mmCIF file of C-alpha atoms in Angstrom:
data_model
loop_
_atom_site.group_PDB
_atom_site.id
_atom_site.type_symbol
_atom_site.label_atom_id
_atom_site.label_comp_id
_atom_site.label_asym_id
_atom_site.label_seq_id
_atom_site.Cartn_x
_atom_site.Cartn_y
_atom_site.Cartn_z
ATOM 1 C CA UNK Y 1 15.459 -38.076 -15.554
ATOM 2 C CA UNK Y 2 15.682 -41.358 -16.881
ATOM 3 C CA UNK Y 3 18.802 -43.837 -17.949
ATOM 4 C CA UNK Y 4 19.231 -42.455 -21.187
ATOM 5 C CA UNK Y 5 19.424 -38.800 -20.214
ATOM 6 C CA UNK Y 6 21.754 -38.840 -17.416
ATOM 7 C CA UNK Y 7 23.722 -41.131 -19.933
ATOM 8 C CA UNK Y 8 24.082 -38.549 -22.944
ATOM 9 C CA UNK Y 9 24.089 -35.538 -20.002
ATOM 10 C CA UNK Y 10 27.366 -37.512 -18.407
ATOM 11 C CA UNK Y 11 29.374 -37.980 -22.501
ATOM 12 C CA UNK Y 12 27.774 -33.949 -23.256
ATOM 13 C CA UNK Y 13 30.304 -33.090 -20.036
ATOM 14 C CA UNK Y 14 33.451 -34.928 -21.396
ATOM 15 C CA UNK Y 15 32.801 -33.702 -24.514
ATOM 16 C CA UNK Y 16 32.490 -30.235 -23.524
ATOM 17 C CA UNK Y 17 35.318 -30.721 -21.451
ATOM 18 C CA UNK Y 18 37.756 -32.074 -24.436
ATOM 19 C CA UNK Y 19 36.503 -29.888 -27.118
ATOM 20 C CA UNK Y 20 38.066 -26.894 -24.690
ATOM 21 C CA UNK Y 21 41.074 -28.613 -24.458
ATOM 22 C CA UNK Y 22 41.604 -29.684 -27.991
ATOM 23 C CA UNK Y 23 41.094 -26.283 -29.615
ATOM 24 C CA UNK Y 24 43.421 -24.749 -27.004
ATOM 25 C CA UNK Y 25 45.624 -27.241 -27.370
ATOM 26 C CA UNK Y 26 45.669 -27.391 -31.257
ATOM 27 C CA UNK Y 27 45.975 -23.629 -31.808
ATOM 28 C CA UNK Y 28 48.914 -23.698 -29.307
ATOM 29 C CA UNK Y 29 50.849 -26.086 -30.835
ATOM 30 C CA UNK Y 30 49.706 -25.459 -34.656
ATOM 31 C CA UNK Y 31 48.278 -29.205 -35.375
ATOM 32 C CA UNK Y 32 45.538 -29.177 -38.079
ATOM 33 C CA UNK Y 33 44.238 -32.784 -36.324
ATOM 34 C CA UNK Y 34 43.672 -31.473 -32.937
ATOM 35 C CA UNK Y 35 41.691 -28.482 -34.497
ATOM 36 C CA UNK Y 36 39.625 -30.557 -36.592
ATOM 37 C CA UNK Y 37 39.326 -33.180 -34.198
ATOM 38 C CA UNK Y 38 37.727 -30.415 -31.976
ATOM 39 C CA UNK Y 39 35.392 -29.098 -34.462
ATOM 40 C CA UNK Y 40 33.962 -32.843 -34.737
ATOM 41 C CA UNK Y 41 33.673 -32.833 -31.236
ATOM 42 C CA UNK Y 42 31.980 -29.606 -31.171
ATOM 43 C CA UNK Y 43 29.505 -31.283 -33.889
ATOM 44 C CA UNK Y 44 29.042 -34.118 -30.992
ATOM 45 C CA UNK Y 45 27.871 -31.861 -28.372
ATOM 46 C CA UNK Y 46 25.210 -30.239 -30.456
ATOM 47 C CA UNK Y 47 23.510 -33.402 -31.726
ATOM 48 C CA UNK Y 48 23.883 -34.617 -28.183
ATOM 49 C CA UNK Y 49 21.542 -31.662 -27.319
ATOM 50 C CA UNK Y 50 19.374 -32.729 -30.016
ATOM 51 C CA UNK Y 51 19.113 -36.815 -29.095
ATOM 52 C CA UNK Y 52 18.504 -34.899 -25.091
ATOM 53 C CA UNK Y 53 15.454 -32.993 -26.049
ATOM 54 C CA UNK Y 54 14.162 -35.785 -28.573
ATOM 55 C CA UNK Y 55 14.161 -38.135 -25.823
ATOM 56 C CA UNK Y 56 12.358 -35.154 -23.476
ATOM 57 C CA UNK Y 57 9.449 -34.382 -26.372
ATOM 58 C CA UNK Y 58 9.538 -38.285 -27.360
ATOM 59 C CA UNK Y 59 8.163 -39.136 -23.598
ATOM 60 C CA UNK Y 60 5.262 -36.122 -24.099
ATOM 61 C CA UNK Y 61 1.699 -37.496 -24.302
ATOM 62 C CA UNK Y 62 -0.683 -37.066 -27.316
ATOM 63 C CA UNK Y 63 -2.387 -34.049 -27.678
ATOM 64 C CA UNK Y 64 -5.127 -31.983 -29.851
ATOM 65 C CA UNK Y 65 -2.253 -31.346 -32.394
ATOM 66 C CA UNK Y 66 0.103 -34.351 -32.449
ATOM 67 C CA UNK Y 67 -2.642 -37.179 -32.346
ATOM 68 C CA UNK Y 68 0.354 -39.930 -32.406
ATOM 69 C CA UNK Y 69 2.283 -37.925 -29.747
ATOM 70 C CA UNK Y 70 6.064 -37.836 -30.383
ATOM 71 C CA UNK Y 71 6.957 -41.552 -31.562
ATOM 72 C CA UNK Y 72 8.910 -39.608 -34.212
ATOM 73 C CA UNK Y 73 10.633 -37.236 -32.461
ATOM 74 C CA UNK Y 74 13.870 -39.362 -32.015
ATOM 75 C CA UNK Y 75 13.564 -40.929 -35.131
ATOM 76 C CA UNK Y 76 14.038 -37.137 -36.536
ATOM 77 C CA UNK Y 77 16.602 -37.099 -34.343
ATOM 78 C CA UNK Y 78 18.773 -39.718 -35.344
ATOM 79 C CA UNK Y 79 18.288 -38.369 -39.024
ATOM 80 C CA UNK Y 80 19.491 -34.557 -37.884
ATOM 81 C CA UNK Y 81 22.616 -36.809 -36.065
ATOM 82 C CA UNK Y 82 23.178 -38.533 -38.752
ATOM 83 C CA UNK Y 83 23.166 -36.019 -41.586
ATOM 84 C CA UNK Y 84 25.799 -34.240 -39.188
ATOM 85 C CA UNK Y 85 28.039 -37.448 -39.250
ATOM 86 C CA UNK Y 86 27.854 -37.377 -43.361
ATOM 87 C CA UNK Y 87 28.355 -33.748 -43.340
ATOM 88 C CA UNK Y 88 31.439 -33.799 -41.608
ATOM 89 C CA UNK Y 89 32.670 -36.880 -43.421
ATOM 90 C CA UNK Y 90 32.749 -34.583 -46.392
ATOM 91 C CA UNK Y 91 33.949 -31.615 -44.334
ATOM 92 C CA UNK Y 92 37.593 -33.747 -42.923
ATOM 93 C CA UNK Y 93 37.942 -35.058 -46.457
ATOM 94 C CA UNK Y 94 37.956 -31.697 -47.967
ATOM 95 C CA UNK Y 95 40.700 -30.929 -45.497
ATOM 96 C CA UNK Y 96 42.712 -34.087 -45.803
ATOM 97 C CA UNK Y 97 42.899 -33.202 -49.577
ATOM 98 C CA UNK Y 98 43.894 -29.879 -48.776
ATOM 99 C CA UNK Y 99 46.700 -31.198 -46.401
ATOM 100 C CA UNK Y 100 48.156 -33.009 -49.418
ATOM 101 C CA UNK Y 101 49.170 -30.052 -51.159
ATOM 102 C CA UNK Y 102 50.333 -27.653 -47.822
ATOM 103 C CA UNK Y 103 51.119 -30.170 -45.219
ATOM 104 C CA UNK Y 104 51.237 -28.522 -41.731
ATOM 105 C CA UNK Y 105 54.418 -28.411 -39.310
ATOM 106 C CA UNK Y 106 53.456 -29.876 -35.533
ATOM 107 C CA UNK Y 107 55.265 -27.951 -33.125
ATOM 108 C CA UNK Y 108 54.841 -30.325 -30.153
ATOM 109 C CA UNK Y 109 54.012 -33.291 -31.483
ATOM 110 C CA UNK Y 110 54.127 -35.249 -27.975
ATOM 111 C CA UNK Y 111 51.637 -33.213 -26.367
ATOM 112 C CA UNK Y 112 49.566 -33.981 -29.622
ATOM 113 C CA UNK Y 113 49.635 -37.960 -28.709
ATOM 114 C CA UNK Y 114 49.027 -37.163 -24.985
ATOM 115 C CA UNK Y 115 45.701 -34.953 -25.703
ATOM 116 C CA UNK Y 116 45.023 -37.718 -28.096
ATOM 117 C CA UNK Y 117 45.039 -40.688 -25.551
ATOM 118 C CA UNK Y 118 43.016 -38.601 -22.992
ATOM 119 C CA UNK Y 119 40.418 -38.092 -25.827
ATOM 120 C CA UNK Y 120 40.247 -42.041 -26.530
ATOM 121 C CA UNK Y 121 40.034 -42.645 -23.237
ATOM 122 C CA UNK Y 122 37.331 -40.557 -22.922
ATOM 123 C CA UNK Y 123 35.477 -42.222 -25.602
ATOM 124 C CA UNK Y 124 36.237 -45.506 -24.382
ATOM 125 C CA UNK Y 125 34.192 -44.403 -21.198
ATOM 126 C CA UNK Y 126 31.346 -43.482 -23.489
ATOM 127 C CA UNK Y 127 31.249 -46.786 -25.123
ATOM 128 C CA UNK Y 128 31.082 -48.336 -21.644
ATOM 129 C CA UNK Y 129 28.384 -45.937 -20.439
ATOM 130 C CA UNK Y 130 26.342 -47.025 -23.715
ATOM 131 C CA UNK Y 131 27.385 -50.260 -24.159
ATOM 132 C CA UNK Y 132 28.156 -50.192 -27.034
ATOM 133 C CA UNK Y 133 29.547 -52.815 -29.351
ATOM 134 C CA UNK Y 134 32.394 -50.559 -32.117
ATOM 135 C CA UNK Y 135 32.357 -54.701 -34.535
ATOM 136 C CA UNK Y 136 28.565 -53.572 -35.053
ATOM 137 C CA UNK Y 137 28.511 -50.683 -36.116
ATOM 138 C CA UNK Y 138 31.809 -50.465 -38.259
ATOM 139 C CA UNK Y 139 29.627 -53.238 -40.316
ATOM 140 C CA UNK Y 140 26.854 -50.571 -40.233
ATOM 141 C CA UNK Y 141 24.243 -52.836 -38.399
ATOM 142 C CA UNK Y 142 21.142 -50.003 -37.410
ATOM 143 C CA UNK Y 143 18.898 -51.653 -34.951
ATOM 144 C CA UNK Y 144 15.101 -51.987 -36.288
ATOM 145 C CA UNK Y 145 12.204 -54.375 -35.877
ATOM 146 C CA UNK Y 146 14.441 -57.486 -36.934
ATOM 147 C CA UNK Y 147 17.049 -56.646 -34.543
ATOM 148 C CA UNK Y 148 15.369 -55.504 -31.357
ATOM 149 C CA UNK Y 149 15.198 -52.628 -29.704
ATOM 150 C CA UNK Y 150 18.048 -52.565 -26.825
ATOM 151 C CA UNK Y 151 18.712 -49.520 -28.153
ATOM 152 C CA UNK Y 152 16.770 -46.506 -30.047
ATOM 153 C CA UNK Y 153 18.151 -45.298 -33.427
ATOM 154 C CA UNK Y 154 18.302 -41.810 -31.449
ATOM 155 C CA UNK Y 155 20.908 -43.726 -29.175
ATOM 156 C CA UNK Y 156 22.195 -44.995 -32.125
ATOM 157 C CA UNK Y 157 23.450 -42.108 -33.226
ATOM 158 C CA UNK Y 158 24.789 -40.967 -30.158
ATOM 159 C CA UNK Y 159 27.048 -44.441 -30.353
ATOM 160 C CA UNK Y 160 28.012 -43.630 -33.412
ATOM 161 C CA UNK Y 161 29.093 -40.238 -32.823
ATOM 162 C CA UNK Y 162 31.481 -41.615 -30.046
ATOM 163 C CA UNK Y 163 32.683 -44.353 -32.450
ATOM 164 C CA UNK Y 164 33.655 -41.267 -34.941
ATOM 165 C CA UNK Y 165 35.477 -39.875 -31.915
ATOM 166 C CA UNK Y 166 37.235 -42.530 -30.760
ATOM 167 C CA UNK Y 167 38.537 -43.222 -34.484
ATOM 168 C CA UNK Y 168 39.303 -39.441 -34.579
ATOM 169 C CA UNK Y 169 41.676 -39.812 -31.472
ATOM 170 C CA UNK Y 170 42.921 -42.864 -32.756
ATOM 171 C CA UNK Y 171 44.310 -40.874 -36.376
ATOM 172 C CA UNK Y 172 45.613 -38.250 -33.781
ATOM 173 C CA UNK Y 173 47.817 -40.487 -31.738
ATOM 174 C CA UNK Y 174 49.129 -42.025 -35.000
ATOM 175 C CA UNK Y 175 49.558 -39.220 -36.641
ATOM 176 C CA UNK Y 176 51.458 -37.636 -33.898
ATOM 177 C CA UNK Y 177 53.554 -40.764 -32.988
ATOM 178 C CA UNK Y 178 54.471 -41.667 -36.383
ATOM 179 C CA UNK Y 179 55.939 -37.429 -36.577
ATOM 180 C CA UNK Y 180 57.046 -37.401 -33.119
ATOM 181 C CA UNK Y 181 59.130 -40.754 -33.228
ATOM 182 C CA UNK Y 182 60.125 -40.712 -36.988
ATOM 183 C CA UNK Y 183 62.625 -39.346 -39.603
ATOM 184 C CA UNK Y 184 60.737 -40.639 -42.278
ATOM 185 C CA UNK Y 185 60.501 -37.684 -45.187
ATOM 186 C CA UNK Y 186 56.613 -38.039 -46.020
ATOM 187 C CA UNK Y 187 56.109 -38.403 -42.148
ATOM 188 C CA UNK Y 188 53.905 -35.194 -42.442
ATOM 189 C CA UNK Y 189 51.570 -36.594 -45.020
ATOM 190 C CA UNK Y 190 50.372 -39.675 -42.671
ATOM 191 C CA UNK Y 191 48.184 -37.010 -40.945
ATOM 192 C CA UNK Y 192 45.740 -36.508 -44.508
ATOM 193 C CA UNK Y 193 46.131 -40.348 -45.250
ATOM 194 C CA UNK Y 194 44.653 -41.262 -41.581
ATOM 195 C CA UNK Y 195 42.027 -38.246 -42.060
ATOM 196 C CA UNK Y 196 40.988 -39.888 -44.993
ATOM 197 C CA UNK Y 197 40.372 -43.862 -43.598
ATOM 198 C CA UNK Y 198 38.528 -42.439 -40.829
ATOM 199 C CA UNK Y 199 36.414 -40.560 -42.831
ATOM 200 C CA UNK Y 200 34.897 -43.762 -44.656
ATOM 201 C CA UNK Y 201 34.763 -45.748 -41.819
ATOM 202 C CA UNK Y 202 32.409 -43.071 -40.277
ATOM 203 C CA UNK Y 203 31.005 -42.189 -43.663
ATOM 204 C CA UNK Y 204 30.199 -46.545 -44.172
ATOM 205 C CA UNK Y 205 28.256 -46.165 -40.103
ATOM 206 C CA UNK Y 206 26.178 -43.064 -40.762
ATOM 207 C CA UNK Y 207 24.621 -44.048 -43.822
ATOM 208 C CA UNK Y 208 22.840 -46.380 -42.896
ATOM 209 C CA UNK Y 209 21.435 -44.374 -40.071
ATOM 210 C CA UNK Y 210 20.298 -41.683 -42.338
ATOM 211 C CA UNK Y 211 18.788 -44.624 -44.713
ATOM 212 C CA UNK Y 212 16.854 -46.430 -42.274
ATOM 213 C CA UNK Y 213 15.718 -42.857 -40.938
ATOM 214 C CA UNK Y 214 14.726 -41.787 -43.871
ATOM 215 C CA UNK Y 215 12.951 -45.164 -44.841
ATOM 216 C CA UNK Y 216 10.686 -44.344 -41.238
ATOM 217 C CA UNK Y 217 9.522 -40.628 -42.088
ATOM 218 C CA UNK Y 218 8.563 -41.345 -45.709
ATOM 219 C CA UNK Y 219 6.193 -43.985 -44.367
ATOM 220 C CA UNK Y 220 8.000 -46.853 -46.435
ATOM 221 C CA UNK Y 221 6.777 -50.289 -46.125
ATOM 222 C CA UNK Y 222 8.667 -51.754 -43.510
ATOM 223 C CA UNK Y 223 11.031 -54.550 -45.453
ATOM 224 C CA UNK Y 224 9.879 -57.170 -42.989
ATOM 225 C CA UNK Y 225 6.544 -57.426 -44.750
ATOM 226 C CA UNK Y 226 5.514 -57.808 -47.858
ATOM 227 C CA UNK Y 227 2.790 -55.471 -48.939
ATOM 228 C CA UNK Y 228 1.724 -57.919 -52.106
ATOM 229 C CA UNK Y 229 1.895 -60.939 -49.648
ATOM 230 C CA UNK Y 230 -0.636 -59.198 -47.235
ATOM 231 C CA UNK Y 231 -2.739 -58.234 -49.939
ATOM 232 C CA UNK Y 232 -3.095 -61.960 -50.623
ATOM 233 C CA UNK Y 233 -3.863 -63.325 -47.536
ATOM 234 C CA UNK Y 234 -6.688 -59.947 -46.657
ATOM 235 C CA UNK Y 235 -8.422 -61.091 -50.036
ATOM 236 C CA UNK Y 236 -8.346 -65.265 -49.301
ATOM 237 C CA UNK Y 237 -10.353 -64.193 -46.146
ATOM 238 C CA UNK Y 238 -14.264 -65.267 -46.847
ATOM 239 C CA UNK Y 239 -16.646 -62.424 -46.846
ATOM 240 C CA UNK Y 240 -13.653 -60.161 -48.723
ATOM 241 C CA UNK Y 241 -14.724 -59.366 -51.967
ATOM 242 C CA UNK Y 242 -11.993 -56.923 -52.715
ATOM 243 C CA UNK Y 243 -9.807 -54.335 -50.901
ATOM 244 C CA UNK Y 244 -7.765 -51.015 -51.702
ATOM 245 C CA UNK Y 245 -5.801 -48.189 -49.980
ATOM 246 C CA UNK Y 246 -3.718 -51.305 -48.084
ATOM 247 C CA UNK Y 247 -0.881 -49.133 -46.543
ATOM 248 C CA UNK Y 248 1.758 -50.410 -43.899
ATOM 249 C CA UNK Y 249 3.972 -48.058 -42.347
ATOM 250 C CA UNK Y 250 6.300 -47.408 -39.283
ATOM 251 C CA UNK Y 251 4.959 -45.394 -36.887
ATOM 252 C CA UNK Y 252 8.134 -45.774 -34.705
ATOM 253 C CA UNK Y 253 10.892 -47.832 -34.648
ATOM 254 C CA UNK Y 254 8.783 -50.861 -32.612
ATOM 255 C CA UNK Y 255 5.476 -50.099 -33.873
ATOM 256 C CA UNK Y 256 4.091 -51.118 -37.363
ATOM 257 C CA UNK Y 257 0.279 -49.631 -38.304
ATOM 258 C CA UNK Y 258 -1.764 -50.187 -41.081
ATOM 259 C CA UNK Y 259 -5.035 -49.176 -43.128
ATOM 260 C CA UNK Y 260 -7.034 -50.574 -45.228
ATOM 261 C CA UNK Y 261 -11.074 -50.593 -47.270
ATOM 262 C CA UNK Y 262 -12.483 -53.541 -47.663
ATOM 263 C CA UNK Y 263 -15.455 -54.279 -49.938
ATOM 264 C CA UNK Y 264 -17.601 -56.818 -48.486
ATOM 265 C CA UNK Y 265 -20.883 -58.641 -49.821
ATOM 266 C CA UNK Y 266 -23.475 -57.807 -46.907
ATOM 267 C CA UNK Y 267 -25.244 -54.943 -45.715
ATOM 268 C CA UNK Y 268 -27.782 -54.054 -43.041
ATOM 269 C CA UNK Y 269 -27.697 -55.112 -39.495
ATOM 270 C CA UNK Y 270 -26.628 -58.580 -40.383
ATOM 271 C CA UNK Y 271 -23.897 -57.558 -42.926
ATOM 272 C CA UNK Y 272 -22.322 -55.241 -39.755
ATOM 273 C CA UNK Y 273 -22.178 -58.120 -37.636
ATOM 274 C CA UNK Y 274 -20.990 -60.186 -40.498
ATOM 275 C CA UNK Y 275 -17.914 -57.277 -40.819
ATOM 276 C CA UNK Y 276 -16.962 -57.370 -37.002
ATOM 277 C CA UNK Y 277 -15.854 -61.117 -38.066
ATOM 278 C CA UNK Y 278 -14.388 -60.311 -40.847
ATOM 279 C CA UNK Y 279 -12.151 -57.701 -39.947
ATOM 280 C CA UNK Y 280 -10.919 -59.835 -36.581
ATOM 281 C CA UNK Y 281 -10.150 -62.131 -39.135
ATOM 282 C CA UNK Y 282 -7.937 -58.869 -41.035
ATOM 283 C CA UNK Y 283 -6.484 -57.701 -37.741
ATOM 284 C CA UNK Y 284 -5.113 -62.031 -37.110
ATOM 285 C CA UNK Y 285 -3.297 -61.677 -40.783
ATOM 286 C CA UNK Y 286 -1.678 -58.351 -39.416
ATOM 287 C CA UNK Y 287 -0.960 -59.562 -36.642
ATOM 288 C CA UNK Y 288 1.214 -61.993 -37.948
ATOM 289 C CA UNK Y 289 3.325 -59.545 -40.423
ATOM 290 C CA UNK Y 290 3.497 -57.882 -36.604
ATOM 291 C CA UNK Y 291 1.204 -55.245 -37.216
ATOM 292 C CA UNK Y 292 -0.794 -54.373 -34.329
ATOM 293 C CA UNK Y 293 -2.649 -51.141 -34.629
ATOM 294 C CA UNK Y 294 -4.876 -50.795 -37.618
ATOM 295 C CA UNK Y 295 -7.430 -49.545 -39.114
ATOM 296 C CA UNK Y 296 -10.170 -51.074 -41.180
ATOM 297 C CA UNK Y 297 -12.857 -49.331 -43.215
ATOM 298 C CA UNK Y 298 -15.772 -51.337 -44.992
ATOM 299 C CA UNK Y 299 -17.590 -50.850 -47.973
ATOM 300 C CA UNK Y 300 -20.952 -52.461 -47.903
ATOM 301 C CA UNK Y 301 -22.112 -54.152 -51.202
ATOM 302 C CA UNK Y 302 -24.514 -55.873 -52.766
ATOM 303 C CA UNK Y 303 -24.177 -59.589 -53.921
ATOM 304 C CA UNK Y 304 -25.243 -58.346 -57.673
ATOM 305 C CA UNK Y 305 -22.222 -56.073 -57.159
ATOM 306 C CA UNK Y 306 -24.148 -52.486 -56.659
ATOM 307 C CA UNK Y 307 -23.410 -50.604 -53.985
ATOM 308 C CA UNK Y 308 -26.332 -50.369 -51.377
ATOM 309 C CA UNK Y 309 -25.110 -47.822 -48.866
ATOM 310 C CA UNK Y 310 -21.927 -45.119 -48.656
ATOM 311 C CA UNK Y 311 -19.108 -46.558 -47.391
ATOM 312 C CA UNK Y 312 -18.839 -46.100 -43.917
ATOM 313 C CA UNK Y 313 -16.459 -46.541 -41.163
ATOM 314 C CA UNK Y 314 -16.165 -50.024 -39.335
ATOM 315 C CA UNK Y 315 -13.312 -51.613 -37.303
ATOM 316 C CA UNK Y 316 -11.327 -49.765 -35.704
ATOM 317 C CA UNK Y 317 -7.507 -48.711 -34.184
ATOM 318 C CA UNK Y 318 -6.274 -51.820 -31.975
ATOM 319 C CA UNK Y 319 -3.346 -50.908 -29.873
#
């Protein structure tokens, strides 16, 4: 079991562990934060099984079916984690509106703020076994080829996912302190208001997730490179006379691929030979826009610009 696992297995425990305690505890005493604060919790520990078996499939070799093997699979999974995150974003502010118009009575408003600081606490160990660094992603920063790759976006969700927890236990406390240790008449109310803050801060982190998740399975151009710009340098090579289906896509998160048919002015033995130089020349101007796996088809023509032969395959995948 590598790093990663035994890190997400470790935070799955203490969230298991808290979500027990915060529904028992919220029920007991009647407080509306400690049962919804539970439910998000509950949320955490099933896309923590999710990022768990993404990173199991994503280590699985190629096969017969899945030529490409599982790059994807925790890409997928961030998007699944992700889509969670905005669901229940839309989920706490349906019940902080609700709260507005039949605030809830807290029983035991201390034990609220002590269940509370055992929860942040908790999270505050999960940021330390993940490293993770809360000023990033409350800007929404998603790691990607121009940021490295110190940590997947499948990680990336699981950070953020502790950030929305920590900020959850964070509303509880206040909540709780500002009813347990005031006389203030809307004192009751600051429960929806907090709801509410946390819920776009969490709402302004998982967006971008889902974007840049979304960007990798619909085979975007990665917005590193510019697909015109790489167009222009394939066709200034000599021996190009022309090229079309130029696509550039993520594979993964750390891997860019491309294809591409080029029409070149030889044919016959010589004009193969001729291609091999050509397309090293292609796979140097990919290289550059860091693309490093492609492949390149020629199309064999004639200098009077009739085509002498089918267009066959030539070049090839570099890893």
């Amino acid at each position: 079991m590598d790093s990663r696992s035994l890190r997400i297995w470790a935070l799955l425990i203490i969230d298991f562990i808290f979500l027990l305690v915060e529904i028992t505890v919220g029920y007991t005493v009647g407080s509306l934060a400690l049962v919804a604060d539970a439910f998000h919790m509950l949320n955490d520990v099933l896309s923590l099984v999710v990022a768990l078996y993404a990173i199991k499939v994503s280590a699985n070799s190629p096969t017969s079916k899945y030529s490409y093997g599982w790059h994807r699979a925790e890409i997928l999974a961030a998007l699944v984690n992700g889509v969670f995150l905005l669901a229940l974003c839309l989920s706490i502010f349906l019940e902080a509106i609700q709260r507005f118009s039949s605030v809830p009575k807290i029983s035991n408003p201390k034990l609220v703020v002590i269940v509370g600081s055992l929860g942040l606490a908790s999270n505050i160990l999960g940021f330390f076994l993940f490293h993770g660094k809360p000023k990033a992603f409350l800007h929404g920063h998603t790691p990607g080829p121009d940021h490295g790759h110190a940590h997947s976006m499948n990680m990336h969700a699981v950070l953020l996912h502790v950030l929305g927890d920590a900020l959850g236990n964070v509303g509880v406390i206040s909540s709780g302190l500002i009813i347990w240790l005031t006389t203030w008449s809307w004192k009751y109310y600051s429960d929806p208001i907090i709801s509410l803050v946390i819920t776009c801060i969490i709402f302004r982190s998982a967006l971008p997730l889902v974007k840049r998740a979304s960007f990798i399975l619909l085979q975007a151009v990665p917005r590193s490179i510019s697909l015109d710009a790489v167009r222009s340098d394939i066709e200034a090579i000599s021996g190009v006379l022309s090229l079309h289906e130029l696509h550039v896509w993520e594979l993964s998160e750390n891997k860019i691929v491309a294809s591409v048919h080029v029409c070149v002015a030889h044919e016959g033995e010589e004009g193969s030979r001729a291609f091999m130089e050509v397309a090293g020349d292609i796979r140097k101007v990919l290289h550059g826009y860091e693309v490093h796996s492609s492949t390149i088809q020629p199309e064999f023509f004639t200098v009077a610009g009739h085509e002498a032969q089918s267009p066959r395959s030539g070049g090839g995948t570099v890893s």
